[in-house]
CSV table of C-alpha atoms and ligand atoms in Angstrom, one decimal:
chain,number,residue,atom,x,y,z
U,3,MET,CA,0.2,-0.1,0.1
U,4,THR,CA,1.6,3.4,-0.8
U,5,VAL,CA,1.7,6.0,1.7
U,6,ARG,CA,-0.2,9.1,1.3
U,7,VAL,CA,2.3,12.5,1.4
U,8,GLY,CA,1.9,15.9,2.3
U,9,VAL,CA,4.3,18.5,2.0
U,10,PHE,CA,4.6,21.8,4.1
U,11,GLY,CA,6.5,24.4,3.0
U,12,ALA,CA,6.4,22.6,-0.9
U,13,GLY,CA,8.0,26.1,-2.6
U,14,GLY,CA,10.6,26.6,-0.3
U,15,ARG,CA,14.4,25.2,-1.4
U,16,MET,CA,14.2,21.9,0.8
U,17,GLY,CA,10.2,21.0,0.4
U,18,THR,CA,10.9,21.2,-3.4
U,19,THR,CA,13.2,18.8,-3.2
U,20,VAL,CA,11.1,16.5,-0.7
U,21,CYS,CA,8.0,16.5,-3.8
U,22,GLN,CA,10.8,15.3,-6.1
U,23,ALA,CA,12.1,12.8,-4.0
U,24,VAL,CA,8.7,11.7,-2.8
U,25,ALA,CA,6.9,12.0,-6.6
U,26,ALA,CA,10.1,9.4,-7.6
U,27,ASP,CA,9.0,7.2,-5.3
U,28,PRO,CA,7.2,3.9,-6.2
U,29,ASP,CA,5.7,3.6,-2.3
U,30,LEU,CA,4.7,6.8,-2.1
U,31,GLU,CA,2.0,9.0,-3.7
U,32,LEU,CA,2.7,12.9,-3.0
U,33,VAL,CA,-1.1,13.9,-2.6
U,34,ALA,CA,-0.8,17.2,-0.7
U,35,ALA,CA,1.7,20.7,-1.3
U,36,VAL,CA,0.9,23.8,0.9
U,37,ASP,CA,2.9,26.5,0.6
U,38,PRO,CA,0.8,30.4,1.4
U,39,HIS,CA,3.5,31.9,-0.5
U,40,HIS,CA,2.4,29.6,-3.9
U,41,ALA,CA,-0.7,29.4,-3.0
U,42,GLY,CA,-2.8,28.8,-6.0
U,43,LEU,CA,-0.2,28.4,-8.6
U,44,ASP,CA,0.1,24.7,-10.1
U,45,LEU,CA,2.9,22.2,-8.6
U,46,GLY,CA,4.7,21.3,-11.9
U,47,GLN,CA,5.1,25.2,-12.1
U,48,VAL,CA,6.9,25.9,-8.3
U,49,THR,CA,8.7,22.3,-8.2
U,50,GLY,CA,9.0,21.1,-12.2
U,51,LEU,CA,7.3,17.7,-11.4
U,52,GLU,CA,4.6,16.7,-13.9
U,53,SER,CA,1.6,16.9,-11.4
U,54,ASP,CA,-2.1,18.1,-11.1
U,55,LEU,CA,-1.9,19.0,-7.9
U,56,ARG,CA,-2.2,22.9,-6.9
U,57,VAL,CA,-0.2,24.3,-4.0
U,58,GLY,CA,-2.4,24.9,-1.0
U,59,ALA,CA,-2.4,27.9,0.9
U,60,GLY,CA,-2.9,25.9,4.7
U,61,THR,CA,-4.0,23.3,6.6
U,62,ASP,CA,-7.6,24.1,6.0
U,63,GLU,CA,-7.0,22.9,2.5
U,64,LEU,CA,-6.0,19.6,3.6
U,65,ALA,CA,-9.4,18.6,5.2
U,66,ASP,CA,-9.9,15.5,1.8
U,67,ALA,CA,-6.6,15.2,1.4
U,68,ALA,CA,-6.2,11.7,3.6
U,69,LEU,CA,-3.1,12.1,4.7
U,70,ASP,CA,-0.8,9.5,6.5
U,71,VAL,CA,2.5,11.2,6.6
U,72,ALA,CA,2.9,15.4,6.2
U,73,VAL,CA,6.4,16.7,5.4
U,74,ASP,CA,7.6,20.0,7.3
U,75,PHE,CA,10.6,22.3,6.2
U,76,THR,CA,8.6,25.3,6.5
U,77,GLN,CA,10.1,28.3,9.5
U,78,LEU,CA,9.4,27.4,13.2
U,79,GLU,CA,5.7,29.2,14.0
U,80,ALA,CA,4.4,27.7,10.8
U,81,ALA,CA,6.2,24.2,11.8
U,82,ARG,CA,4.3,25.1,15.0
U,83,GLU,CA,0.6,25.4,13.8
U,84,ASN,CA,1.0,22.6,11.0
U,85,LEU,CA,2.4,20.2,13.7
U,86,ALA,CA,-1.0,21.2,15.8
U,87,TRP,CA,-3.1,20.5,12.8
U,88,CYS,CA,-1.3,16.6,12.4
U,89,ALA,CA,-1.8,16.1,16.0
U,90,ALA,CA,-5.2,16.8,16.1
U,91,HIS,CA,-6.1,15.0,12.9
U,92,GLY,CA,-4.0,11.8,13.7
U,93,VAL,CA,-1.6,12.6,10.4
U,94,HIS,CA,1.9,11.1,11.4
U,95,ALA,CA,5.0,13.9,11.1
U,96,VAL,CA,8.3,14.0,9.3
U,97,VAL,CA,9.6,17.6,10.4
U,98,GLY,CA,13.2,19.0,9.3
U,99,THR,CA,12.3,22.5,10.2
U,100,SER,CA,15.3,24.2,13.2
U,101,GLY,CA,14.9,25.7,15.8
U,102,PHE,CA,12.9,23.3,18.0
U,103,GLY,CA,13.7,23.4,21.7
U,104,ASP,CA,12.8,21.2,24.4
U,105,GLU,CA,9.8,22.8,25.2
U,106,ASP,CA,8.3,22.8,21.9
U,107,LEU,CA,9.5,19.1,22.3
U,108,ALA,CA,7.6,18.2,25.3
U,109,GLN,CA,4.1,20.4,23.5
U,110,LEU,CA,4.4,17.6,21.0
U,111,ARG,CA,5.1,14.8,23.0
U,112,SER,CA,1.9,15.7,25.0
U,113,ALA,CA,0.1,16.6,21.5
U,114,PHE,CA,1.1,13.2,19.5
U,115,THR,CA,-0.8,10.5,21.4
U,116,THR,CA,-2.7,8.9,18.2
U,117,SER,CA,-0.3,9.4,15.6
U,118,ASN,CA,3.6,9.7,15.9
U,119,CYS,CA,6.7,12.4,14.7
U,120,ILE,CA,10.1,12.5,13.7
U,121,VAL,CA,11.8,15.4,14.2
U,122,ALA,CA,15.1,14.9,12.9
U,123,ALA,CA,17.6,18.8,13.1
U,124,ASN,CA,19.5,17.0,10.0
U,125,PHE,CA,17.9,14.1,7.6
U,126,ALA,CA,21.2,13.5,5.8
U,127,ILE,CA,23.0,10.4,6.7
U,128,GLY,CA,26.5,11.4,7.0
U,129,ALA,CA,25.6,14.2,9.1
U,130,VAL,CA,23.4,11.8,11.1
U,131,LEU,CA,26.7,9.5,11.7
U,132,MET,CA,28.7,12.7,12.7
U,133,MET,CA,26.8,13.6,15.2
U,134,ARG,CA,27.5,10.2,16.5
U,135,PHE,CA,31.5,9.8,15.8
U,136,ALA,CA,31.5,13.6,17.9
U,137,GLU,CA,29.7,11.5,20.6
U,138,LEU,CA,31.8,9.1,20.7
U,139,ALA,CA,35.2,10.7,20.6
U,140,ALA,CA,34.0,13.3,23.5
U,141,PRO,CA,34.8,11.4,26.1
U,142,TRP,CA,38.7,10.8,24.8
U,143,PHE,CA,39.1,14.9,24.1
U,144,GLU,CA,39.3,17.9,26.9
U,145,THR,CA,38.5,20.8,24.2
U,146,ALA,CA,36.5,21.1,21.1
U,147,GLU,CA,35.0,23.4,19.5
U,148,ILE,CA,31.7,23.3,16.3
U,149,ILE,CA,32.0,25.3,13.0
U,150,GLU,CA,29.2,25.0,10.9
U,151,LEU,CA,29.0,27.1,7.6
U,152,HIS,CA,25.8,26.9,5.8
U,153,HIS,CA,24.2,29.0,2.6
U,154,ASP,CA,23.8,32.7,3.0
U,155,GLY,CA,20.0,32.1,2.2
U,156,LYS,CA,20.3,30.6,6.6
U,157,VAL,CA,18.2,32.8,8.5
U,158,ASP,CA,18.4,31.0,12.4
U,159,ALA,CA,22.4,30.8,14.0
U,160,PRO,CA,23.5,28.5,14.8
U,161,SER,CA,22.4,25.6,12.9
U,162,GLY,CA,20.0,22.9,14.8
U,163,THR,CA,22.8,20.1,13.9
U,164,ALA,CA,25.7,22.5,15.8
U,165,LEU,CA,23.8,22.6,18.9
U,166,ARG,CA,22.2,18.9,19.0
U,167,THR,CA,26.0,17.8,18.5
U,168,ALA,CA,27.3,20.1,21.1
U,169,GLU,CA,24.4,18.7,23.7
U,170,ARG,CA,25.4,14.9,22.3
U,171,MET,CA,28.6,15.9,23.1
U,172,ALA,CA,28.3,17.4,26.5
U,173,ALA,CA,26.3,14.1,27.3
U,174,ALA,CA,29.4,11.9,26.5
U,175,SER,CA,31.8,13.7,28.7
U,176,SER,CA,31.7,16.4,31.4
U,177,ASP,CA,35.2,17.0,31.2
U,178,TRP,CA,36.1,20.1,29.1
U,179,ALA,CA,38.9,22.5,29.6
U,180,ASP,CA,38.0,25.8,30.6
U,181,ASP,CA,38.4,28.9,28.2
U,182,PRO,CA,41.8,30.1,28.3
U,183,THR,CA,41.0,33.3,27.2
U,184,THR,CA,40.9,36.8,29.3
U,185,THR,CA,40.8,39.4,26.6
U,186,GLU,CA,38.4,39.7,24.0
U,187,THR,CA,39.6,42.4,21.6
U,188,VAL,CA,36.6,43.1,19.7
U,189,ALA,CA,33.5,41.0,20.7
U,190,GLY,CA,32.5,37.8,20.2
U,191,PRO,CA,35.9,36.2,18.9
U,192,ARG,CA,35.0,32.4,20.8
U,193,GLY,CA,31.5,32.3,19.4
U,194,ALA,CA,28.6,30.9,20.8
U,195,HIS,CA,28.4,28.3,24.2
U,196,GLY,CA,26.8,25.2,23.0
U,197,ALA,CA,25.8,22.5,25.7
U,198,GLY,CA,28.5,21.8,27.8
U,199,GLY,CA,30.1,25.5,27.0
U,200,ILE,CA,31.7,23.6,23.6
U,201,PRO,CA,32.6,27.2,21.4
U,202,VAL,CA,29.4,27.0,18.2
U,203,HIS,CA,31.0,29.4,15.2
U,204,SER,CA,28.5,29.9,12.3
U,205,VAL,CA,29.6,31.2,8.7
U,206,ARG,CA,27.2,32.4,6.1
U,207,LEU,CA,28.9,32.0,2.7
U,208,ARG,CA,27.2,32.3,-0.3
U,209,GLY,CA,27.7,29.0,-2.9
U,210,MET,CA,27.6,26.5,0.4
U,211,VAL,CA,25.0,24.8,1.1
U,212,ALA,CA,25.4,22.6,4.8
U,213,HIS,CA,28.6,21.8,6.3
U,214,GLN,CA,30.6,21.3,9.7
U,215,GLU,CA,33.0,20.5,11.4
U,216,VAL,CA,33.9,18.8,15.0
U,217,LEU,CA,37.5,19.9,16.2
U,218,LEU,CA,38.8,17.6,19.0
U,219,GLY,CA,42.3,18.1,20.6
U,220,THR,CA,44.2,16.7,23.2
U,221,THR,CA,47.4,16.7,24.3
U,222,GLY,CA,49.7,16.3,21.1
U,223,GLN,CA,46.7,15.1,18.6
U,224,SER,CA,43.7,16.8,17.1
U,225,LEU,CA,40.9,14.9,15.5
U,226,THR,CA,38.6,16.7,12.7
U,227,ILE,CA,35.3,14.7,12.0
U,228,ARG,CA,33.7,16.8,8.5
U,229,HIS,CA,30.6,16.0,7.0
U,230,ASP,CA,29.5,18.0,3.8
U,231,SER,CA,26.2,18.4,2.1
U,232,TYR,CA,26.7,19.8,-1.3
U,233,ASP,CA,23.2,19.6,-2.7
U,234,ARG,CA,19.9,19.0,-1.2
U,235,SER,CA,19.7,15.9,-2.2
U,236,SER,CA,21.3,14.5,0.4
U,237,PHE,CA,18.8,15.1,2.8
U,238,MET,CA,16.5,12.7,0.7
U,239,PRO,CA,17.4,9.1,1.5
U,240,GLY,CA,16.6,10.1,5.4
U,241,VAL,CA,13.3,12.2,4.7
U,242,LEU,CA,12.2,8.9,2.7
U,243,LEU,CA,13.8,6.5,5.2
U,244,ALA,CA,11.7,8.7,8.1
U,245,ILE,CA,8.5,8.8,6.2
U,246,LYS,CA,8.7,5.1,5.5
U,247,GLY,CA,9.5,4.6,9.3
U,248,VAL,CA,7.6,7.3,10.8
U,249,SER,CA,4.3,4.5,11.8
U,250,ASP,CA,6.7,2.4,13.2
U,251,HIS,CA,8.1,4.7,16.0
U,252,PRO,CA,5.1,6.0,18.4
U,253,GLY,CA,5.1,8.9,20.0
U,254,VAL,CA,8.0,11.4,19.3
U,255,THR,CA,11.2,10.9,18.0
U,256,VAL,CA,13.9,12.7,17.8
U,257,GLY,CA,16.8,12.3,15.5
U,258,LEU,CA,17.0,9.6,13.1
U,259,ASP,CA,19.5,7.0,15.0
U,260,SER,CA,16.9,4.6,15.9
U,261,LEU,CA,16.1,4.5,12.4
U,262,LEU,CA,19.0,4.0,10.6
U,263,SER,CA,20.4,1.1,13.6
U,264,ALA,CA,16.5,-0.5,12.8
U,265,SER,CA,17.9,-0.4,8.9
U,266,GLN,CA,22.0,-1.3,9.4
U,267,PRO,CA,23.6,-2.2,6.4
U,268,GLU,CA,25.1,-6.0,6.9
U,269,VAL,CA,28.4,-5.2,7.6
U,270,PRO,CA,30.8,-8.1,5.9
U,271,ALA,CA,33.2,-9.8,8.5
U,272,SER,CA,36.6,-9.6,7.7
U,273,GLN,CA,38.2,-12.2,6.0
U,274,PRO,CA,40.1,-14.6,8.1
U,275,GLU,CA,44.0,-14.0,7.4
U,276,VAL,CA,44.6,-17.1,5.7
U,277,ALA,CA,41.4,-16.6,3.4
U,278,ARG,CA,42.9,-13.3,2.2
U,279,ARG,CA,46.1,-14.8,1.8
U,280,ALA,CA,44.8,-17.6,-0.3
U,281,ASP,CA,43.1,-14.9,-2.7
K,14,NAD,P1,12.6,28.5,2.3
K,14,NAD,O1,12.7,29.6,3.1
K,14,NAD,O2,13.3,27.9,1.3
K,14,NAD,O3,11.2,27.4,2.2
K,14,NAD,C1,10.4,27.3,3.6
K,14,NAD,C2,9.3,27.4,2.6
K,14,NAD,O4,8.3,27.5,3.8
K,14,NAD,C3,9.0,29.1,1.6
K,14,NAD,O5,8.6,28.6,0.3
K,14,NAD,C4,7.9,29.5,2.9
K,14,NAD,O6,7.0,30.1,1.7
K,14,NAD,C5,7.1,28.2,3.3
K,14,NAD,N1,6.2,28.5,4.5
K,14,NAD,C6,6.2,29.6,5.3
K,14,NAD,N2,5.1,29.5,6.2
K,14,NAD,C7,4.3,28.0,5.3
K,14,NAD,C8,3.1,28.0,6.3
K,14,NAD,N3,2.5,28.4,7.6
K,14,NAD,N4,3.0,26.8,5.4
K,14,NAD,C9,3.5,25.7,4.5
K,14,NAD,N5,4.7,26.5,3.7
K,14,NAD,C10,5.5,27.5,4.8
K,14,NAD,O7,13.9,27.6,4.0
K,14,NAD,P2,14.2,26.2,3.5
K,14,NAD,O8,16.0,26.5,2.7
K,14,NAD,O9,13.8,25.2,2.5
K,14,NAD,O10,14.5,25.4,5.2
K,14,NAD,C11,13.3,25.5,5.3
K,14,NAD,C12,13.2,24.8,6.9
K,14,NAD,O11,14.4,23.5,6.6
K,14,NAD,C13,14.8,26.0,7.7
K,14,NAD,O12,14.1,25.7,9.2
K,14,NAD,C14,15.9,24.9,7.5
K,14,NAD,O13,17.0,25.7,8.7
K,14,NAD,C15,16.0,23.2,8.2
K,14,NAD,N6,16.6,22.8,6.8
K,14,NAD,C16,16.7,21.4,7.7
K,14,NAD,C17,17.3,20.1,7.1
K,14,NAD,C18,17.5,18.9,8.4
K,14,NAD,O14,17.8,18.0,7.8
K,14,NAD,N7,16.5,19.0,9.1
K,14,NAD,C19,18.3,20.7,6.0
K,14,NAD,C20,17.6,21.8,5.3
K,14,NAD,C21,17.2,23.1,5.8
């Protein structure tokens, strides 16, 4: 049975790519698209897809869409309203919009009782792994800094991915050295402070998409973990995984880790030394 999908923010950079990815997946059916800034236009005009759908202005137009899953890549305030609608109508939600804090998550947990919700600060599987590797490395280093780099259209800073990375590293280790800076000759040279006081630096550059470096240092060595999304297609395998998996994850799930471990590719066992020599 195909999953009936609606996209909030269908005319945006991410929403357009999500519409294209959903339309190309044989297990999914794109049945609704909402974006107040493109309302009334054919979805084809907005996304380049061959589609009979019209872009709707808001949730009022979804009453007859019989959605299974709604995907939201909009703006924080809009996403809060869209998700309230999903929870009230028993529609599963997959959320990529940045900026959800602890209070929002608590609100979502109490609202999503008859349907489920997955919120991920980053749907790129490489970025999910980067966060996991940073968390694993954290207890072995006393100093760490995060540099996130994004396109010049990103309005919020620091990125949700950077803040989430700091939270996970701080949860994995509380043993961070104090910042040695005693004099700041201009304002803000040490960046923002994420969880555990880990400095977070935000770069906004035309031509970039979404990139992050986690720098960790200890005596005599450093480790750099870097992830680059060169294209918005990098987020789509994670978004499709979440759309297909959300009905199996009750309540509110934060991040993609639990979905990835459920669909872990089989790692071939290492060949015994003798067998390798015989090749
Ligand atoms: P964008 O500005 O290009 O698109 C947002 C779209 O949402 C716009 O077209 C806008 O008209 C629409 N919108 C506003 N209010 C709406 C409403 N009430 N209902 C429906 N649509 C509405 O932004 P973008 O680059 O596509 O990013 C969208 C969000 O996704 C941002 O918060 C961004 O940080 C986040 N993002 C997350 C990931 C991830 O992997 N989680 C990746 C990239 C971007």
